[in-house]
Amino acid sequence: MRFLAFVMLAVSLALGSPAQAQEVRIGAAASLTNVLETLGKAWGEDGGGKIVGNYAASSALARQIEQGAPIDVFLSADLEWMDYLEQKGLIETATRDNIAANTLVLIAPADKAQTVVLSKDTDLKAKLGGGRLAVADPGAVPAGKYAKEALTALGLWSQVESSLAPAENVRATLALVARGEVPLGIVYGTDAKVEPKVKVVAVFPADSHKPIVYPAAIVKGKTSPAATSFLQFLQTDKARAILREAGFTTGG
């Protein structure tokens, strides 16, 4: 792994500068909000430092990094925004690694949920009952892009394109459904798991969209013992177990 090679290069930097004395500023996809807080706590308990999370759409975070925002480590909800920063020379490429994967689901308010069969024959617009379909902005936000891709693959995008309720990120989408402001929404499986006011009514076929992969990397020039230590921790069995408990899948 590129990251393991990088760790060897960072050993001398880490000596004499304990990670536990430092904070790591994390720019993370909104869908990682809950699990990253748990991961940060576990890392600290293992002698690591403290994380300070900035949670937003991956697209917004990438733009922030491009503009010089104080972010040490970037965790994206798709490969494209990490690729974007790498192509601009804004991440430490040797530290880049994929830490988890996710699923895409259709949700409804828990008290009004009815199972939906997703296929080319589904009348999804009718199931909205005159309401709107909540999605993250399909023009930039990973969750929205995956949603558009999946709906298009199933032949359903043209039905609902004019009935969307776009949100700034996937957690804002989740909130719209949880509050009952819309009858249906599309989020990640892990988002639905943390919100008791919604229920999954369908899971999108894995082959209807690109794999939902979460890459992590240190931002260019922000290498530190603490940032290196945190990325190391994300590759441990303990971190993978935490991610799996939250509903993510991992490679280890």
Tab-separated table of C-alpha atoms in Angstrom:
chain	number	residue	atom	x	y	z
A	1	MET	CA	0.000	0.000	0.000
A	2	ARG	CA	1.213	3.483	-0.821
A	3	PHE	CA	0.251	4.619	2.649
A	4	LEU	CA	2.441	2.030	4.386
A	5	ALA	CA	5.395	3.183	2.344
A	6	PHE	CA	4.647	6.734	3.369
A	7	VAL	CA	4.523	5.756	7.029
A	8	MET	CA	8.106	4.525	6.820
A	9	LEU	CA	9.128	7.913	5.458
A	10	ALA	CA	7.253	9.670	8.260
A	11	VAL	CA	8.821	7.778	11.164
A	12	SER	CA	11.603	10.272	11.678
A	13	LEU	CA	9.076	13.103	11.748
A	14	ALA	CA	7.045	11.337	14.400
A	15	LEU	CA	9.955	10.756	16.773
A	16	GLY	CA	9.980	13.232	19.620
A	17	SER	CA	6.567	14.688	18.659
A	18	PRO	CA	3.837	12.559	20.273
A	19	ALA	CA	0.611	12.484	18.272
A	20	GLN	CA	-1.441	12.670	21.438
A	21	ALA	CA	-0.304	16.269	21.913
A	22	GLN	CA	-1.810	17.330	18.606
A	23	GLU	CA	-5.142	17.891	16.902
A	24	VAL	CA	-5.951	16.684	13.416
A	25	ARG	CA	-8.358	18.806	11.414
A	26	ILE	CA	-10.510	16.475	9.340
A	27	GLY	CA	-12.533	17.491	6.300
A	28	ALA	CA	-14.964	14.589	5.930
A	29	ALA	CA	-17.992	13.737	3.819
A	30	ALA	CA	-21.206	14.423	5.735
A	31	SER	CA	-22.098	10.724	5.674
A	32	LEU	CA	-19.080	10.042	7.909
A	33	THR	CA	-20.219	12.381	10.693
A	34	ASN	CA	-21.236	9.810	13.289
A	35	VAL	CA	-18.680	7.109	12.592
A	36	LEU	CA	-15.774	9.542	12.427
A	37	GLU	CA	-16.559	10.860	15.887
A	38	THR	CA	-16.453	7.265	17.134
A	39	LEU	CA	-13.211	6.617	15.272
A	40	GLY	CA	-11.668	9.781	16.682
A	41	LYS	CA	-12.557	8.770	20.220
A	42	ALA	CA	-11.125	5.288	19.722
A	43	TRP	CA	-7.922	6.709	18.255
A	44	GLY	CA	-7.536	9.010	21.243
A	45	GLU	CA	-8.075	6.121	23.652
A	46	ASP	CA	-5.289	4.257	21.862
A	47	GLY	CA	-2.853	7.103	22.539
A	48	GLY	CA	-3.605	9.177	19.483
A	49	GLY	CA	-4.558	12.834	19.348
A	50	LYS	CA	-7.874	14.603	18.941
A	51	ILE	CA	-9.820	15.092	15.738
A	52	VAL	CA	-11.647	18.298	14.853
A	53	GLY	CA	-14.253	17.460	12.242
A	54	ASN	CA	-15.526	19.656	9.414
A	55	TYR	CA	-18.408	17.746	7.823
A	56	ALA	CA	-19.887	18.752	4.472
A	57	ALA	CA	-20.359	17.553	0.914
A	58	SER	CA	-17.131	16.174	-0.551
A	59	SER	CA	-17.393	18.716	-3.351
A	60	ALA	CA	-17.597	21.622	-0.885
A	61	LEU	CA	-14.661	20.296	1.137
A	62	ALA	CA	-12.512	19.859	-1.963
A	63	ARG	CA	-13.196	23.479	-2.922
A	64	GLN	CA	-12.346	24.579	0.616
A	65	ILE	CA	-9.035	22.739	0.451
A	66	GLU	CA	-8.356	24.307	-2.935
A	67	GLN	CA	-8.866	27.715	-1.324
A	68	GLY	CA	-6.482	26.965	1.535
A	69	ALA	CA	-8.891	25.975	4.306
A	70	PRO	CA	-7.267	24.635	7.504
A	71	ILE	CA	-7.824	20.923	6.785
A	72	ASP	CA	-5.141	18.319	7.466
A	73	VAL	CA	-6.877	15.141	6.275
A	74	PHE	CA	-9.572	14.792	3.604
A	75	LEU	CA	-12.064	11.902	3.592
A	76	SER	CA	-14.223	11.925	0.468
A	77	ALA	CA	-17.426	10.029	-0.338
A	78	ASP	CA	-16.218	9.335	-3.854
A	79	LEU	CA	-13.033	8.902	-5.826
A	80	GLU	CA	-13.631	11.798	-8.208
A	81	TRP	CA	-13.181	14.629	-5.700
A	82	MET	CA	-10.036	13.024	-4.332
A	83	ASP	CA	-8.826	12.638	-7.930
A	84	TYR	CA	-9.601	16.324	-8.455
A	85	LEU	CA	-7.331	17.357	-5.582
A	86	GLU	CA	-4.628	14.889	-6.562
A	87	GLN	CA	-4.546	16.229	-10.115
A	88	LYS	CA	-4.061	19.714	-8.707
A	89	GLY	CA	-1.239	18.539	-6.452
A	90	LEU	CA	-3.225	19.297	-3.306
A	91	ILE	CA	-2.881	15.978	-1.459
A	92	GLU	CA	0.075	13.907	-0.331
A	93	THR	CA	-0.420	11.196	-2.942
A	94	ALA	CA	1.555	8.536	-1.077
A	95	THR	CA	-0.913	8.716	1.818
A	96	ARG	CA	-4.022	8.119	-0.275
A	97	ASP	CA	-5.955	4.964	0.556
A	98	ASN	CA	-9.536	3.674	0.388
A	99	ILE	CA	-10.991	3.068	3.831
A	100	ALA	CA	-14.598	1.980	3.296
A	101	ALA	CA	-17.549	1.494	0.946
A	102	ASN	CA	-21.295	2.084	1.189
A	103	THR	CA	-24.702	1.306	-0.322
A	104	LEU	CA	-27.385	3.552	-1.822
A	105	VAL	CA	-30.943	3.340	-0.519
A	106	LEU	CA	-34.391	4.841	-0.957
A	107	ILE	CA	-35.934	6.012	2.314
A	108	ALA	CA	-39.300	7.252	3.561
A	109	PRO	CA	-40.558	8.687	6.853
A	110	ALA	CA	-40.750	5.706	9.231
A	111	ASP	CA	-44.462	6.170	9.922
A	112	LYS	CA	-45.363	6.205	6.219
A	113	ALA	CA	-42.901	3.705	4.799
A	114	GLN	CA	-44.016	1.177	2.199
A	115	THR	CA	-41.646	-1.157	0.384
A	116	VAL	CA	-40.761	-0.089	-3.155
A	117	VAL	CA	-39.579	-2.462	-5.876
A	118	LEU	CA	-37.051	-0.626	-8.016
A	119	SER	CA	-37.130	-1.590	-11.689
A	120	LYS	CA	-37.679	-0.027	-15.102
A	121	ASP	CA	-41.409	-0.641	-14.584
A	122	THR	CA	-41.628	1.273	-11.291
A	123	ASP	CA	-43.840	4.371	-11.347
A	124	LEU	CA	-41.663	6.293	-8.904
A	125	LYS	CA	-43.344	9.617	-9.611
A	126	ALA	CA	-46.686	8.155	-8.552
A	127	LYS	CA	-45.142	6.970	-5.304
A	128	LEU	CA	-44.204	10.574	-4.552
A	129	GLY	CA	-47.924	11.371	-4.394
A	130	GLY	CA	-47.380	14.877	-5.666
A	131	GLY	CA	-44.432	15.436	-3.325
A	132	ARG	CA	-40.750	15.694	-4.076
A	133	LEU	CA	-37.806	13.309	-4.032
A	134	ALA	CA	-35.008	14.498	-1.738
A	135	VAL	CA	-31.499	14.048	-3.114
A	136	ALA	CA	-28.160	15.693	-2.542
A	137	ASP	CA	-27.277	18.114	-5.347
A	138	PRO	CA	-26.772	15.739	-8.318
A	139	GLY	CA	-24.581	18.284	-10.057
A	140	ALA	CA	-21.739	18.096	-7.544
A	141	VAL	CA	-22.403	16.128	-4.360
A	142	PRO	CA	-21.393	12.427	-4.527
A	143	ALA	CA	-24.651	11.118	-3.018
A	144	GLY	CA	-26.623	13.086	-5.591
A	145	LYS	CA	-24.430	11.920	-8.440
A	146	TYR	CA	-24.839	8.300	-7.382
A	147	ALA	CA	-28.603	8.842	-7.109
A	148	LYS	CA	-28.857	10.273	-10.627
A	149	GLU	CA	-26.672	7.504	-12.012
A	150	ALA	CA	-28.774	4.784	-10.360
A	151	LEU	CA	-32.102	6.298	-11.385
A	152	THR	CA	-30.851	6.745	-14.949
A	153	ALA	CA	-29.660	3.135	-15.102
A	154	LEU	CA	-33.118	1.994	-13.982
A	155	GLY	CA	-34.851	4.270	-16.476
A	156	LEU	CA	-36.460	6.335	-13.700
A	157	TRP	CA	-34.576	9.628	-13.870
A	158	SER	CA	-36.860	11.219	-16.465
A	159	GLN	CA	-39.862	10.468	-14.224
A	160	VAL	CA	-38.583	12.399	-11.224
A	161	GLU	CA	-36.118	14.958	-12.610
A	162	SER	CA	-38.716	17.719	-12.342
A	163	SER	CA	-39.779	16.627	-8.851
A	164	LEU	CA	-36.479	16.819	-6.982
A	165	ALA	CA	-35.796	18.502	-3.657
A	166	PRO	CA	-32.007	19.089	-3.929
A	167	ALA	CA	-30.048	19.425	-0.686
A	168	GLU	CA	-26.520	20.619	0.062
A	169	ASN	CA	-25.338	17.217	1.287
A	170	VAL	CA	-26.606	13.749	2.149
A	171	ARG	CA	-27.340	14.572	5.794
A	172	ALA	CA	-29.516	17.505	4.716
A	173	THR	CA	-31.350	15.047	2.446
A	174	LEU	CA	-31.810	12.694	5.382
A	175	ALA	CA	-33.233	15.521	7.493
A	176	LEU	CA	-35.847	16.416	4.864
A	177	VAL	CA	-37.204	12.884	4.978
A	178	ALA	CA	-36.929	12.555	8.764
A	179	ARG	CA	-38.991	15.735	9.208
A	180	GLY	CA	-41.630	14.444	6.803
A	181	GLU	CA	-41.111	17.333	4.384
A	182	VAL	CA	-40.810	14.914	1.466
A	183	PRO	CA	-42.225	11.418	0.958
A	184	LEU	CA	-39.018	9.823	-0.338
A	185	GLY	CA	-35.282	10.472	-0.422
A	186	ILE	CA	-32.062	8.842	-1.549
A	187	VAL	CA	-29.183	8.509	0.907
A	188	TYR	CA	-26.462	6.052	1.855
A	189	GLY	CA	-27.345	2.949	3.820
A	190	THR	CA	-25.286	4.174	6.767
A	191	ASP	CA	-27.248	7.454	6.937
A	192	ALA	CA	-30.531	5.603	7.202
A	193	LYS	CA	-29.080	3.505	10.014
A	194	VAL	CA	-28.459	6.510	12.292
A	195	GLU	CA	-31.887	8.131	11.865
A	196	PRO	CA	-34.811	6.302	13.553
A	197	LYS	CA	-37.380	8.593	11.905
A	198	VAL	CA	-36.729	7.078	8.468
A	199	LYS	CA	-36.981	3.593	7.051
A	200	VAL	CA	-35.289	1.986	4.055
A	201	VAL	CA	-37.939	1.057	1.482
A	202	ALA	CA	-35.560	-0.110	-1.264
A	203	VAL	CA	-31.878	-0.741	-1.881
A	204	PHE	CA	-30.495	0.298	-5.264
A	205	PRO	CA	-28.792	-2.534	-7.162
A	206	ALA	CA	-25.030	-2.322	-6.797
A	207	ASP	CA	-24.609	-2.417	-10.569
A	208	SER	CA	-26.872	0.609	-11.077
A	209	HIS	CA	-24.150	3.029	-9.939
A	210	LYS	CA	-20.413	3.277	-9.485
A	211	PRO	CA	-19.033	1.679	-6.311
A	212	ILE	CA	-19.416	4.077	-3.372
A	213	VAL	CA	-15.844	4.256	-2.124
A	214	TYR	CA	-14.352	6.501	0.568
A	215	PRO	CA	-10.721	7.512	-0.011
A	216	ALA	CA	-8.640	9.303	2.630
A	217	ALA	CA	-5.440	11.331	2.271
A	218	ILE	CA	-3.352	13.965	3.979
A	219	VAL	CA	-3.651	17.412	2.408
A	220	LYS	CA	-0.510	18.696	0.695
A	221	GLY	CA	1.883	20.260	3.185
A	222	LYS	CA	-0.162	19.140	6.213
A	223	THR	CA	1.833	16.040	7.084
A	224	SER	CA	2.337	15.696	10.831
A	225	PRO	CA	2.900	12.853	13.297
A	226	ALA	CA	-0.756	13.113	14.348
A	227	ALA	CA	-2.164	13.096	10.790
A	228	THR	CA	0.046	10.138	9.892
A	229	SER	CA	-0.976	8.313	13.055
A	230	PHE	CA	-4.665	8.857	12.374
A	231	LEU	CA	-4.441	7.458	8.851
A	232	GLN	CA	-2.531	4.479	10.242
A	233	PHE	CA	-5.311	3.931	12.751
A	234	LEU	CA	-7.951	3.877	9.977
A	235	GLN	CA	-6.216	0.767	8.596
A	236	THR	CA	-6.366	-1.165	11.885
A	237	ASP	CA	-8.738	-4.002	12.713
A	238	LYS	CA	-10.252	-1.840	15.460
A	239	ALA	CA	-11.121	0.965	13.033
A	240	ARG	CA	-12.497	-1.464	10.457
A	241	ALA	CA	-14.721	-3.032	13.105
A	242	ILE	CA	-16.093	0.407	13.994
A	243	LEU	CA	-16.792	1.144	10.327
A	244	ARG	CA	-18.549	-2.190	9.840
A	245	GLU	CA	-20.666	-1.654	12.948
A	246	ALA	CA	-21.805	1.648	11.427
A	247	GLY	CA	-22.881	-0.173	8.248
A	248	PHE	CA	-19.881	0.456	6.016
A	249	THR	CA	-17.940	-2.316	4.312
A	250	THR	CA	-14.153	-2.469	4.510
A	251	GLY	CA	-11.374	-4.241	2.715
A	252	GLY	CA	-9.870	-5.935	5.739
